[in-house]
JSON list of C-alpha atoms in Angstrom, two decimals:
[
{"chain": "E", "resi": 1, "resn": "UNK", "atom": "CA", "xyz": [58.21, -19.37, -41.59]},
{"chain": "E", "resi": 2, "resn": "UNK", "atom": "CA", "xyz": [61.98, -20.49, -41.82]},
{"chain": "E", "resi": 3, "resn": "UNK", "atom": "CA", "xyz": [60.95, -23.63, -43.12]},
{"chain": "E", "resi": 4, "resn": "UNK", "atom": "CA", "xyz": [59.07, -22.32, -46.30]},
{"chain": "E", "resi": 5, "resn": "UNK", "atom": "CA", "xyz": [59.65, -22.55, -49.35]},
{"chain": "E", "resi": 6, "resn": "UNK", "atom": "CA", "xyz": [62.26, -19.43, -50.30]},
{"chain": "E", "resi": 7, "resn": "UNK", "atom": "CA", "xyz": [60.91, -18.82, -53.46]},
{"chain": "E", "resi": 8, "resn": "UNK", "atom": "CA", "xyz": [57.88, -18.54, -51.75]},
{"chain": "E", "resi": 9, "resn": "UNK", "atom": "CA", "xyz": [59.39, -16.45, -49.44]},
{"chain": "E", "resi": 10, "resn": "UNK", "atom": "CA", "xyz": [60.68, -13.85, -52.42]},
{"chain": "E", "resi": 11, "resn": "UNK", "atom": "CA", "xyz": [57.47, -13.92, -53.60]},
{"chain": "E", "resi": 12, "resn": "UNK", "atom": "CA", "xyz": [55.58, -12.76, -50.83]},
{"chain": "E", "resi": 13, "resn": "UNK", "atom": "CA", "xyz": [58.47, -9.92, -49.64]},
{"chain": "E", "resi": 14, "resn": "UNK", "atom": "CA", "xyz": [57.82, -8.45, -53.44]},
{"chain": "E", "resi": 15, "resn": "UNK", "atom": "CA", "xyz": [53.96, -8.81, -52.80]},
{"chain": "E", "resi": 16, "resn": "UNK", "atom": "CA", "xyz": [55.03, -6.63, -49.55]},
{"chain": "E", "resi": 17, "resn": "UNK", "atom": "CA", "xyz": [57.09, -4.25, -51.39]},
{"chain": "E", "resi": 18, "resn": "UNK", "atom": "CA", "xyz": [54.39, -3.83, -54.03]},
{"chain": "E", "resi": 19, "resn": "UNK", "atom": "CA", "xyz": [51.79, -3.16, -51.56]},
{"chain": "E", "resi": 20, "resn": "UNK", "atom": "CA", "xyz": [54.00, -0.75, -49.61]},
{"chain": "E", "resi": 21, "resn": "UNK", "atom": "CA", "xyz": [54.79, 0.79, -52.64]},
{"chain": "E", "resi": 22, "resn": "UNK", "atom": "CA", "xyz": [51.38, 1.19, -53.81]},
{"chain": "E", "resi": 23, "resn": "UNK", "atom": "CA", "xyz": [50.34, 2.82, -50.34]},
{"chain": "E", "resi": 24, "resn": "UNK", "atom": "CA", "xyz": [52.65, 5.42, -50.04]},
{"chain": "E", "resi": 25, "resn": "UNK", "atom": "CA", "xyz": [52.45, 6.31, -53.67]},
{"chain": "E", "resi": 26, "resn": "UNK", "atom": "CA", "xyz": [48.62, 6.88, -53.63]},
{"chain": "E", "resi": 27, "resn": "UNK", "atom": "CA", "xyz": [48.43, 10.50, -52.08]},
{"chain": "E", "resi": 28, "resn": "UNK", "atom": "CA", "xyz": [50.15, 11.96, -55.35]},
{"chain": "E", "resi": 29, "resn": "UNK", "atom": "CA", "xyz": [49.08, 15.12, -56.17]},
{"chain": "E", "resi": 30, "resn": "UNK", "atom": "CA", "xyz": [47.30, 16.04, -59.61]},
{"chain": "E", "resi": 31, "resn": "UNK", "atom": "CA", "xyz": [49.60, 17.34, -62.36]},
{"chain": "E", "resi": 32, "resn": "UNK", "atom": "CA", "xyz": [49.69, 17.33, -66.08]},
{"chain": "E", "resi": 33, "resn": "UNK", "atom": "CA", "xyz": [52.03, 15.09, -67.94]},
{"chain": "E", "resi": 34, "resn": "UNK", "atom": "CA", "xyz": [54.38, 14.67, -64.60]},
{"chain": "E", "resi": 35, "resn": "UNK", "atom": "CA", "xyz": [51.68, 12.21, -63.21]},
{"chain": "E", "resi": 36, "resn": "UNK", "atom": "CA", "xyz": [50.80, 10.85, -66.59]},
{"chain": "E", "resi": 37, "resn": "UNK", "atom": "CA", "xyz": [54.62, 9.69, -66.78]},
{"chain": "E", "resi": 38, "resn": "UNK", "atom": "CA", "xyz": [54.29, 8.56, -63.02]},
{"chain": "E", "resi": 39, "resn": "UNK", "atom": "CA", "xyz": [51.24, 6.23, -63.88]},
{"chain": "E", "resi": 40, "resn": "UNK", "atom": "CA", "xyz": [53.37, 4.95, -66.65]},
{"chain": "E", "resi": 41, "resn": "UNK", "atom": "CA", "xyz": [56.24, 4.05, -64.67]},
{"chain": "E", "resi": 42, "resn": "UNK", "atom": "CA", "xyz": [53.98, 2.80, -61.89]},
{"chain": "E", "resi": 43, "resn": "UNK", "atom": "CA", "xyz": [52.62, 0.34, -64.20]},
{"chain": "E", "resi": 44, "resn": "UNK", "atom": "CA", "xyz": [56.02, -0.81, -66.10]},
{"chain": "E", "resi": 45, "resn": "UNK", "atom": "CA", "xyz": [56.73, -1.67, -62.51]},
{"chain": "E", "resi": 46, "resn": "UNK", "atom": "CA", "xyz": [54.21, -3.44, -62.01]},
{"chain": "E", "resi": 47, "resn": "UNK", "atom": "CA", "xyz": [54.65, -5.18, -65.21]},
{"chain": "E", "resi": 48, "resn": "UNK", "atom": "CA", "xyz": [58.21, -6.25, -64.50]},
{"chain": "E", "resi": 49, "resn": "UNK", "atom": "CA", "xyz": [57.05, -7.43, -61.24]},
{"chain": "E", "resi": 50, "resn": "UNK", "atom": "CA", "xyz": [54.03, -9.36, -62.41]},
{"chain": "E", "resi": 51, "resn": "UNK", "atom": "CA", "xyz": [56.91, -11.26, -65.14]},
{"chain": "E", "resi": 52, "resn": "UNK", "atom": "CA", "xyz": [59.09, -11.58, -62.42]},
{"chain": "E", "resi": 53, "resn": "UNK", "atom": "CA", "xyz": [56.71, -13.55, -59.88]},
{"chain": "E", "resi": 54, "resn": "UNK", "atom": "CA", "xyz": [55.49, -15.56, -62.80]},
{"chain": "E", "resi": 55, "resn": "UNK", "atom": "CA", "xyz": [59.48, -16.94, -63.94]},
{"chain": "E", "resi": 56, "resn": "UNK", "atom": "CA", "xyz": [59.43, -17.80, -59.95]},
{"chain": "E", "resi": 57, "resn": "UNK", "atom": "CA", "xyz": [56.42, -19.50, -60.46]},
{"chain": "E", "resi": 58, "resn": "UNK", "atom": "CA", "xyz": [56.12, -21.10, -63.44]},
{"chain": "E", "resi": 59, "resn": "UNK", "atom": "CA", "xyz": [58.94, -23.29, -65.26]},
{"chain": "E", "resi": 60, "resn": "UNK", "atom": "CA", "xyz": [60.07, -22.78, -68.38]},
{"chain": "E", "resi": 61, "resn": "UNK", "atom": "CA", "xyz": [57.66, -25.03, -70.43]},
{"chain": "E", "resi": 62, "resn": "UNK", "atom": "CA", "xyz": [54.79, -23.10, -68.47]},
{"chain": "E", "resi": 63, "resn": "UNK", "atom": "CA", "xyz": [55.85, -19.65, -69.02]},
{"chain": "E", "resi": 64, "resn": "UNK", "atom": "CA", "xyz": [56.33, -20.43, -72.72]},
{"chain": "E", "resi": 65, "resn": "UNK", "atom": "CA", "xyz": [53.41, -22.07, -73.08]},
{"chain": "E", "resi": 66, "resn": "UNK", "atom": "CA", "xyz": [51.30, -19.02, -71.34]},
{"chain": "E", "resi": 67, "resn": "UNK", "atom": "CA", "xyz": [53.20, -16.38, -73.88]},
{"chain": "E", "resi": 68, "resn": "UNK", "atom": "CA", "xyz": [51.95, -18.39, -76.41]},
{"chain": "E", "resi": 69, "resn": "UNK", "atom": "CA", "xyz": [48.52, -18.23, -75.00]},
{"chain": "E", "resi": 70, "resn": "UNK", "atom": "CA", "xyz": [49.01, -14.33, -74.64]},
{"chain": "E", "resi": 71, "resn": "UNK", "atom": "CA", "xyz": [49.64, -14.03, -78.21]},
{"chain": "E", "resi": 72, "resn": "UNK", "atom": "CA", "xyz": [46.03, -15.82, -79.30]},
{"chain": "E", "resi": 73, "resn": "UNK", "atom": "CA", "xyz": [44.02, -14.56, -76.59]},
{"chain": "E", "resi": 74, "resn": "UNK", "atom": "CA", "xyz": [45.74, -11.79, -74.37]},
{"chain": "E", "resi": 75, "resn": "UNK", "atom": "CA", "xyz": [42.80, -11.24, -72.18]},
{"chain": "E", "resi": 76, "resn": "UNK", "atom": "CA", "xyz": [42.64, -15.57, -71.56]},
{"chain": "E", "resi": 77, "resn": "UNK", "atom": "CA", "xyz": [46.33, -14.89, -70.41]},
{"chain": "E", "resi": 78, "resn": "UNK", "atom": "CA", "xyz": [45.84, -12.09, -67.85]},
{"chain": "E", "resi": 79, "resn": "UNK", "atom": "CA", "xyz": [43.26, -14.35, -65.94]},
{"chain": "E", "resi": 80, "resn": "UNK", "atom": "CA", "xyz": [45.45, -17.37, -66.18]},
{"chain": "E", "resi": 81, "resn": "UNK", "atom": "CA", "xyz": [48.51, -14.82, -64.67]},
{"chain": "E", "resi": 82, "resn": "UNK", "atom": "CA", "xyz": [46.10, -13.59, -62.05]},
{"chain": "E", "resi": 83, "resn": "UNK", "atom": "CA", "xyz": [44.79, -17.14, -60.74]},
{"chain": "E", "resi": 84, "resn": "UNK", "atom": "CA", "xyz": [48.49, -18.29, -60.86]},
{"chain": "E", "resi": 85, "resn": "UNK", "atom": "CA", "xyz": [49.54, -15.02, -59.00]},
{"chain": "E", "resi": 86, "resn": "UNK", "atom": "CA", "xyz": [46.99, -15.14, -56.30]},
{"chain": "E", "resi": 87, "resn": "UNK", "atom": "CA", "xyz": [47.54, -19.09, -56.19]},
{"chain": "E", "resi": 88, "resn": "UNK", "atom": "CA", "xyz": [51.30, -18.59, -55.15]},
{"chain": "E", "resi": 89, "resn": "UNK", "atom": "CA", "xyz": [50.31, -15.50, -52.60]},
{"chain": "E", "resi": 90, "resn": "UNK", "atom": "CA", "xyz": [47.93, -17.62, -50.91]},
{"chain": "E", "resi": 91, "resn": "UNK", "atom": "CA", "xyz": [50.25, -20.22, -50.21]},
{"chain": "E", "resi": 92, "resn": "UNK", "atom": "CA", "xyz": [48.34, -22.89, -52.37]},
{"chain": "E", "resi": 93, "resn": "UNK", "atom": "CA", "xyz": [51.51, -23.41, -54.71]},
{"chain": "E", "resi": 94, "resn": "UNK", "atom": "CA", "xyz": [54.04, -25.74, -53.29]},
{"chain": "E", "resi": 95, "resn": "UNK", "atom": "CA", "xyz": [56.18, -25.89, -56.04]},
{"chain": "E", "resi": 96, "resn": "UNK", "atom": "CA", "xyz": [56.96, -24.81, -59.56]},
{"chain": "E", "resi": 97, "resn": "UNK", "atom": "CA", "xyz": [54.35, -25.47, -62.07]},
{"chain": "E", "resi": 98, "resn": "UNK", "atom": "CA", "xyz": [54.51, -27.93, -64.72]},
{"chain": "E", "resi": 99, "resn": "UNK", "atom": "CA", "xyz": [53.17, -27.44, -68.12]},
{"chain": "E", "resi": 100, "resn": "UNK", "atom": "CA", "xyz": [50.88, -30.31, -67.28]},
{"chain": "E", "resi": 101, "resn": "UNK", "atom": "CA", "xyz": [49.40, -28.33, -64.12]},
{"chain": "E", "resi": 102, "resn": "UNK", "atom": "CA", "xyz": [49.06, -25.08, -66.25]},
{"chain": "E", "resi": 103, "resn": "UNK", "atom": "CA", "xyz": [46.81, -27.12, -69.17]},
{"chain": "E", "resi": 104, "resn": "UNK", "atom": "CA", "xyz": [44.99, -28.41, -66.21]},
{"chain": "E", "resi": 105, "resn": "UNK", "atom": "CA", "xyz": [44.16, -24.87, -64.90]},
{"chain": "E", "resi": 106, "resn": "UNK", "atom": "CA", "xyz": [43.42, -24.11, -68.51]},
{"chain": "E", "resi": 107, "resn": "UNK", "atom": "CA", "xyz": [40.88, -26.94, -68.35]},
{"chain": "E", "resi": 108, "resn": "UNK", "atom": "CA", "xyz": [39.26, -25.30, -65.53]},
{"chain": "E", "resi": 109, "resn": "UNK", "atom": "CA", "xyz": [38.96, -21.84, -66.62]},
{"chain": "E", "resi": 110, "resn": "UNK", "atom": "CA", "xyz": [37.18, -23.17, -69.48]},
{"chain": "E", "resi": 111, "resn": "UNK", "atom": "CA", "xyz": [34.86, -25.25, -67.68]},
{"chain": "E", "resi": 112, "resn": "UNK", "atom": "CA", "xyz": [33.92, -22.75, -65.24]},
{"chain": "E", "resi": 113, "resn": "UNK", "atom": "CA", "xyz": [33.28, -20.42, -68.76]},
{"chain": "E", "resi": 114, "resn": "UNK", "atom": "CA", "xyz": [31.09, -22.86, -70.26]},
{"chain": "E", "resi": 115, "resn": "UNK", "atom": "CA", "xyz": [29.18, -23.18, -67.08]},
{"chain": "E", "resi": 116, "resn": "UNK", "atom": "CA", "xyz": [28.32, -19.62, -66.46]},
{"chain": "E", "resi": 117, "resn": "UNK", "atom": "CA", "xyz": [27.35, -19.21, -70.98]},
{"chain": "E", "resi": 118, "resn": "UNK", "atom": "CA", "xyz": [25.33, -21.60, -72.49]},
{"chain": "E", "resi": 119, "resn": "UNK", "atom": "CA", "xyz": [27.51, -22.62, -75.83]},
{"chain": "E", "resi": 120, "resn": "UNK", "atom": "CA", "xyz": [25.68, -20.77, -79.08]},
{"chain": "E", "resi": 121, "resn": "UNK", "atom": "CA", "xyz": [24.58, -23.52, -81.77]},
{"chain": "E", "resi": 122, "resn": "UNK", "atom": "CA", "xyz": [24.11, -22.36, -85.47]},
{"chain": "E", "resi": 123, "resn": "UNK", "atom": "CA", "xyz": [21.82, -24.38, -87.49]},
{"chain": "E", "resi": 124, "resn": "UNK", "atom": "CA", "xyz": [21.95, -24.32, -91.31]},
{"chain": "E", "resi": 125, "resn": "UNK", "atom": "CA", "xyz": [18.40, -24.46, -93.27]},
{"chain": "E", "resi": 126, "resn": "UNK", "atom": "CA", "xyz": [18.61, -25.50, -96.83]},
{"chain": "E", "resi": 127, "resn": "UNK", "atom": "CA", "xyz": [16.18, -24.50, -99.57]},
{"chain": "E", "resi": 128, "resn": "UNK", "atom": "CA", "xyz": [14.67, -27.50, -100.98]},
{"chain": "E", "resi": 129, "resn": "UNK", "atom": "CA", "xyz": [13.56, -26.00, -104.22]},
{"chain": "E", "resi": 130, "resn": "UNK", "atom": "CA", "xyz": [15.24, -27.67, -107.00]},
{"chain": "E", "resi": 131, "resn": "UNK", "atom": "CA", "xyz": [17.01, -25.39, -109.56]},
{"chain": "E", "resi": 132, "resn": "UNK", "atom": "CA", "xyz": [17.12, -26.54, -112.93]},
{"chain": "E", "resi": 133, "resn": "UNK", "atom": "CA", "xyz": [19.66, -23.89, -114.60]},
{"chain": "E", "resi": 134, "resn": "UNK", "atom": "CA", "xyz": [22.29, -26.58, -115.52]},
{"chain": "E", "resi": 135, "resn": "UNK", "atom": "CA", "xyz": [20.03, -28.49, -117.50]},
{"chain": "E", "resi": 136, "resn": "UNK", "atom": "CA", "xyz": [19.11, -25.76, -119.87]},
{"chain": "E", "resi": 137, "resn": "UNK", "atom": "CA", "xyz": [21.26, -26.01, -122.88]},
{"chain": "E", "resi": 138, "resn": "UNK", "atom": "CA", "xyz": [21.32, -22.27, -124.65]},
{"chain": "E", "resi": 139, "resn": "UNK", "atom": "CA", "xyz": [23.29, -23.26, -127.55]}
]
């Protein structure tokens, strides 16, 4: 394990803590707004970790390029974060990625989408009846 990557390393002693976390939190009791307030800070948390792992992740072309993707299509943008996320937990991430890599993945997702729906056509059927209005002269 020493000769791993340490970014790798930080990512998968947060993926610890967050786990650890989650496991001793989970016998809360039930409450009116105290746990309502817990299950907000719970998920801030794991917000700010989710960002965090990504900026080890990702370079800075990549992470602006997947903002910019969150701003079109947020829900796009939370499967691309998840496949990247479990990508760099299982090991399968040797380094940062590129912007390249992360269009590539892109490329994926949406061929895997078009597999699993057929893409919807729309076909346009004229009238063939020929209107004569404009060559009636009312004057």
């Amino acid at each position: 394990m020493a000769d791993q990557d340490p970014e790798l390393q930080a990512i998968r002693a947060a993926r610890l803590a967050q786990l650890q976390k989650q496991s001793g939190g989970s016998s809360n009791a039930p409450g009116g707004g105290a746990s309502e307030q817990e299950a907000a800070e719970k998920r801030k948390q794991e917000d700010e970790m989710r960002r965090d792992l990504l900026a080890t992740v990702l370079d800075s072309s990549a992470r602006e390029r997947l903002s910019r993707i969150s701003l079109v299509n947020p829900s796009l943008s939370k499967q691309m974060e998840s496949i990247l996320l479990r990508m760099a937990q299982s090991g399968q991430l040797r380094s940062r990625v590129s912007e390249e890599q992360l269009i590539g993945l892109l490329e994926q997702a949406e061929a895997a989408q078009a597999k699993a729906a057929p893409k919807t056509t729309i076909s346009y059927q004229r009238r063939k009846v020929y209107d004569d209005d404009d060559d009636d002269f009312d004057i």
